[in-house]
mmCIF file of C-alpha atoms in Angstrom:
data_model
loop_
_atom_site.group_PDB
_atom_site.id
_atom_site.type_symbol
_atom_site.label_atom_id
_atom_site.label_comp_id
_atom_site.label_asym_id
_atom_site.label_seq_id
_atom_site.Cartn_x
_atom_site.Cartn_y
_atom_site.Cartn_z
ATOM 1 C CA UNK A 1 27.676 107.064 106.593
ATOM 2 C CA UNK A 2 24.462 108.939 107.322
ATOM 3 C CA UNK A 3 21.494 108.116 105.081
ATOM 4 C CA UNK A 4 19.374 111.143 104.180
ATOM 5 C CA UNK A 5 15.600 111.304 104.166
ATOM 6 C CA UNK A 6 15.741 111.692 100.391
ATOM 7 C CA UNK A 7 17.822 108.530 100.036
ATOM 8 C CA UNK A 8 15.417 106.571 102.231
ATOM 9 C CA UNK A 9 12.485 107.811 100.125
ATOM 10 C CA UNK A 10 14.259 106.923 96.874
ATOM 11 C CA UNK A 11 15.098 103.406 98.129
ATOM 12 C CA UNK A 12 11.455 102.928 99.104
ATOM 13 C CA UNK A 13 10.333 104.168 95.674
ATOM 14 C CA UNK A 14 12.639 101.685 93.934
ATOM 15 C CA UNK A 15 11.550 98.801 96.174
ATOM 16 C CA UNK A 16 7.859 99.525 95.597
ATOM 17 C CA UNK A 17 8.408 99.758 91.840
ATOM 18 C CA UNK A 18 10.308 96.448 91.922
ATOM 19 C CA UNK A 19 7.460 94.801 93.852
ATOM 20 C CA UNK A 20 4.947 96.076 91.293
ATOM 21 C CA UNK A 21 6.998 94.892 88.303
ATOM 22 C CA UNK A 22 7.743 91.466 89.810
ATOM 23 C CA UNK A 23 4.090 90.971 90.759
ATOM 24 C CA UNK A 24 2.853 92.062 87.329
ATOM 25 C CA UNK A 25 5.425 90.498 84.997
ATOM 26 C CA UNK A 26 7.047 87.781 87.091
ATOM 27 C CA UNK A 27 10.663 87.519 88.147
ATOM 28 C CA UNK A 28 11.991 86.395 84.747
ATOM 29 C CA UNK A 29 10.729 89.515 82.957
ATOM 30 C CA UNK A 30 11.778 91.958 85.667
ATOM 31 C CA UNK A 31 14.743 94.125 84.777
ATOM 32 C CA UNK A 32 16.324 97.281 86.148
ATOM 33 C CA UNK A 33 15.042 99.078 83.033
ATOM 34 C CA UNK A 34 11.437 98.073 83.796
ATOM 35 C CA UNK A 35 11.827 99.048 87.451
ATOM 36 C CA UNK A 36 13.232 102.441 86.422
ATOM 37 C CA UNK A 37 10.310 102.937 84.038
ATOM 38 C CA UNK A 38 7.752 102.007 86.727
ATOM 39 C CA UNK A 39 9.421 104.244 89.322
ATOM 40 C CA UNK A 40 9.671 107.168 86.891
ATOM 41 C CA UNK A 41 13.435 107.424 87.331
ATOM 42 C CA UNK A 42 15.903 108.770 84.798
ATOM 43 C CA UNK A 43 18.464 105.960 84.809
ATOM 44 C CA UNK A 44 19.268 102.469 86.058
ATOM 45 C CA UNK A 45 22.303 104.050 87.730
ATOM 46 C CA UNK A 46 19.926 105.287 90.433
ATOM 47 C CA UNK A 47 19.213 101.669 91.354
ATOM 48 C CA UNK A 48 22.929 100.883 91.400
ATOM 49 C CA UNK A 49 23.523 103.904 93.627
ATOM 50 C CA UNK A 50 21.033 102.707 96.241
ATOM 51 C CA UNK A 51 21.574 98.935 95.998
ATOM 52 C CA UNK A 52 24.903 97.103 95.772
ATOM 53 C CA UNK A 53 23.584 94.659 93.174
ATOM 54 C CA UNK A 54 20.509 92.666 92.169
ATOM 55 C CA UNK A 55 20.882 90.423 95.242
ATOM 56 C CA UNK A 56 20.703 93.491 97.469
ATOM 57 C CA UNK A 57 17.583 94.788 95.696
ATOM 58 C CA UNK A 58 15.844 91.395 95.810
ATOM 59 C CA UNK A 59 16.614 91.068 99.531
ATOM 60 C CA UNK A 60 15.113 94.534 100.045
ATOM 61 C CA UNK A 61 11.996 93.469 98.092
ATOM 62 C CA UNK A 62 11.609 90.430 100.342
ATOM 63 C CA UNK A 63 12.222 92.341 103.567
ATOM 64 C CA UNK A 64 9.736 95.026 102.562
ATOM 65 C CA UNK A 65 7.044 92.582 101.413
ATOM 66 C CA UNK A 66 7.362 90.218 104.365
ATOM 67 C CA UNK A 67 7.523 93.199 106.730
ATOM 68 C CA UNK A 68 4.301 94.651 105.303
ATOM 69 C CA UNK A 69 2.503 91.331 105.680
ATOM 70 C CA UNK A 70 3.938 90.721 109.158
ATOM 71 C CA UNK A 71 2.633 94.089 110.357
ATOM 72 C CA UNK A 72 -0.846 93.203 109.143
ATOM 73 C CA UNK A 73 -0.682 89.743 110.714
ATOM 74 C CA UNK A 74 0.534 91.146 114.029
ATOM 75 C CA UNK A 75 -2.263 93.718 114.065
ATOM 76 C CA UNK A 76 -4.877 91.014 113.470
ATOM 77 C CA UNK A 77 -3.345 88.614 115.998
ATOM 78 C CA UNK A 78 -3.033 91.280 118.682
ATOM 79 C CA UNK A 79 -4.998 90.265 121.736
ATOM 80 C CA UNK A 80 -5.247 86.621 120.668
ATOM 81 C CA UNK A 81 -3.776 84.542 123.464
ATOM 82 C CA UNK A 82 -5.040 81.033 122.866
ATOM 83 C CA UNK A 83 -3.265 78.837 120.325
ATOM 84 C CA UNK A 84 -6.514 77.726 118.657
ATOM 85 C CA UNK A 85 -7.710 81.331 118.336
ATOM 86 C CA UNK A 86 -4.324 82.376 116.962
ATOM 87 C CA UNK A 87 -4.459 79.594 114.364
ATOM 88 C CA UNK A 88 -7.968 80.642 113.319
ATOM 89 C CA UNK A 89 -6.997 84.309 113.039
ATOM 90 C CA UNK A 90 -3.787 83.453 111.173
ATOM 91 C CA UNK A 91 -5.640 81.395 108.560
ATOM 92 C CA UNK A 92 -8.344 84.018 108.143
ATOM 93 C CA UNK A 93 -5.900 86.905 107.718
ATOM 94 C CA UNK A 94 -3.624 84.962 105.331
ATOM 95 C CA UNK A 95 -6.630 84.386 103.042
ATOM 96 C CA UNK A 96 -7.597 88.051 103.378
ATOM 97 C CA UNK A 97 -4.065 89.038 102.302
ATOM 98 C CA UNK A 98 -4.633 87.175 99.014
ATOM 99 C CA UNK A 99 -7.241 89.819 98.254
ATOM 100 C CA UNK A 100 -5.710 92.907 99.841
ATOM 101 C CA UNK A 101 -1.961 92.364 99.316
ATOM 102 C CA UNK A 102 -1.691 89.973 96.390
ATOM 103 C CA UNK A 103 1.239 91.852 94.840
ATOM 104 C CA UNK A 104 3.352 91.460 97.978
ATOM 105 C CA UNK A 105 2.590 87.743 98.177
ATOM 106 C CA UNK A 106 3.399 87.267 94.510
ATOM 107 C CA UNK A 107 6.659 89.220 94.823
ATOM 108 C CA UNK A 108 7.729 87.069 97.778
ATOM 109 C CA UNK A 109 7.002 83.851 95.907
ATOM 110 C CA UNK A 110 8.538 85.009 92.614
ATOM 111 C CA UNK A 111 11.789 86.191 94.200
ATOM 112 C CA UNK A 112 12.133 83.262 96.614
ATOM 113 C CA UNK A 113 11.428 80.675 93.910
ATOM 114 C CA UNK A 114 13.496 82.220 91.108
ATOM 115 C CA UNK A 115 16.385 84.332 92.410
ATOM 116 C CA UNK A 116 19.489 82.142 92.202
ATOM 117 C CA UNK A 117 22.833 82.168 93.959
ATOM 118 C CA UNK A 118 26.020 81.685 91.963
ATOM 119 C CA UNK A 119 25.792 77.923 92.500
ATOM 120 C CA UNK A 120 22.273 77.822 91.018
ATOM 121 C CA UNK A 121 20.430 77.257 94.297
ATOM 122 C CA UNK A 122 17.332 79.256 95.187
ATOM 123 C CA UNK A 123 18.955 81.930 97.325
ATOM 124 C CA UNK A 124 15.886 82.913 99.336
ATOM 125 C CA UNK A 125 14.020 79.578 99.483
ATOM 126 C CA UNK A 126 14.531 79.215 103.263
ATOM 127 C CA UNK A 127 12.865 82.587 103.824
ATOM 128 C CA UNK A 128 9.844 81.520 101.754
ATOM 129 C CA UNK A 129 9.620 78.212 103.591
ATOM 130 C CA UNK A 130 9.650 79.966 106.951
ATOM 131 C CA UNK A 131 7.056 82.484 105.767
ATOM 132 C CA UNK A 132 4.756 79.775 104.345
ATOM 133 C CA UNK A 133 5.032 77.061 106.985
ATOM 134 C CA UNK A 134 7.814 77.576 109.537
ATOM 135 C CA UNK A 135 5.991 79.951 111.824
ATOM 136 C CA UNK A 136 2.799 77.949 111.673
ATOM 137 C CA UNK A 137 4.649 74.721 112.384
ATOM 138 C CA UNK A 138 6.225 76.288 115.476
ATOM 139 C CA UNK A 139 2.808 77.448 116.705
ATOM 140 C CA UNK A 140 1.321 73.990 116.155
ATOM 141 C CA UNK A 141 4.182 72.348 118.067
ATOM 142 C CA UNK A 142 3.757 74.786 120.948
ATOM 143 C CA UNK A 143 0.006 74.163 120.976
ATOM 144 C CA UNK A 144 0.663 70.430 121.188
ATOM 145 C CA UNK A 145 3.022 70.958 124.144
ATOM 146 C CA UNK A 146 0.290 73.007 125.831
ATOM 147 C CA UNK A 147 -2.308 70.289 125.181
ATOM 148 C CA UNK A 148 -4.457 72.515 122.951
ATOM 149 C CA UNK A 149 -3.800 70.574 119.756
ATOM 150 C CA UNK A 150 -4.104 66.859 119.122
ATOM 151 C CA UNK A 151 -1.215 64.603 118.147
ATOM 152 C CA UNK A 152 -0.285 65.022 114.472
ATOM 153 C CA UNK A 153 2.810 65.820 112.460
ATOM 154 C CA UNK A 154 3.075 69.639 112.697
ATOM 155 C CA UNK A 155 5.152 69.848 109.493
ATOM 156 C CA UNK A 156 2.496 67.998 107.479
ATOM 157 C CA UNK A 157 -0.370 70.016 108.946
ATOM 158 C CA UNK A 158 1.457 73.349 108.470
ATOM 159 C CA UNK A 159 2.150 72.456 104.821
ATOM 160 C CA UNK A 160 -1.468 71.383 104.336
ATOM 161 C CA UNK A 161 -2.799 74.627 105.830
ATOM 162 C CA UNK A 162 -0.423 76.690 103.691
ATOM 163 C CA UNK A 163 -1.421 74.800 100.535
ATOM 164 C CA UNK A 164 -5.097 75.292 101.356
ATOM 165 C CA UNK A 165 -4.559 79.026 101.837
ATOM 166 C CA UNK A 166 -2.632 79.366 98.571
ATOM 167 C CA UNK A 167 -5.285 77.296 96.810
ATOM 168 C CA UNK A 168 -7.882 79.888 97.727
ATOM 169 C CA UNK A 169 -6.425 82.263 95.127
ATOM 170 C CA UNK A 170 -6.777 79.651 92.379
ATOM 171 C CA UNK A 171 -10.169 78.334 93.465
ATOM 172 C CA UNK A 172 -12.301 80.879 91.643
ATOM 173 C CA UNK A 173 -14.467 81.068 94.764
ATOM 174 C CA UNK A 174 -15.134 84.385 96.511
ATOM 175 C CA UNK A 175 -12.484 84.994 99.181
ATOM 176 C CA UNK A 176 -15.006 86.552 101.556
ATOM 177 C CA UNK A 177 -15.730 83.798 104.039
ATOM 178 C CA UNK A 178 -13.151 81.409 102.548
ATOM 179 C CA UNK A 179 -10.706 82.046 105.377
ATOM 180 C CA UNK A 180 -13.388 81.485 107.991
ATOM 181 C CA UNK A 181 -14.326 78.154 106.388
ATOM 182 C CA UNK A 182 -10.683 77.058 106.304
ATOM 183 C CA UNK A 183 -10.232 78.177 109.906
ATOM 184 C CA UNK A 184 -13.294 76.142 110.945
ATOM 185 C CA UNK A 185 -11.986 73.087 109.092
ATOM 186 C CA UNK A 186 -8.488 73.205 110.593
ATOM 187 C CA UNK A 187 -9.814 74.106 114.023
ATOM 188 C CA UNK A 188 -11.786 70.846 114.040
ATOM 189 C CA UNK A 189 -8.860 68.897 112.579
ATOM 190 C CA UNK A 190 -6.246 70.100 115.074
ATOM 191 C CA UNK A 191 -8.033 70.496 118.410
ATOM 192 C CA UNK A 192 -7.300 68.058 121.196
ATOM 193 C CA UNK A 193 -10.273 65.981 122.375
ATOM 194 C CA UNK A 194 -12.063 67.590 125.288
#
């Protein structure tokens, strides 16, 4: 079945409205009615037309939000070839995203932490874990294999870096320069002795 340009635009409109509502009100207070209101649509049936169910819409919210952030990360990491430089840039841009794309980060966390499968498990928790620490852990492991990083437990360090980045939003400190300071700190903590 061919999807029209209008249908693609409507899906995008619904996804963006869902991201806004989730980021503003939290997952628990997000409803199709609130999404319809935010999107300026006439009926919740329009959501049902474009998405099979709430699971489908929440997956679309995650794909859109993670995709937006990934594009920004890739742009900032472009041209970085060394593992240490990539780690620095990654930390710096993740802190910057707290300022520039807070709604996307909040939507990812809200959906991944709260959207439940029929058995009660967090349906999208693995996606959040990979977004928060999985990629970083893989980079740290590769850097250790290449001799760039010292010996440490990559899972612990990736979780520590992620927690430090997320803590920036709650710190009350200006985010300008925060990422650079974190990057300096973890650069010193992870580098192999010369």
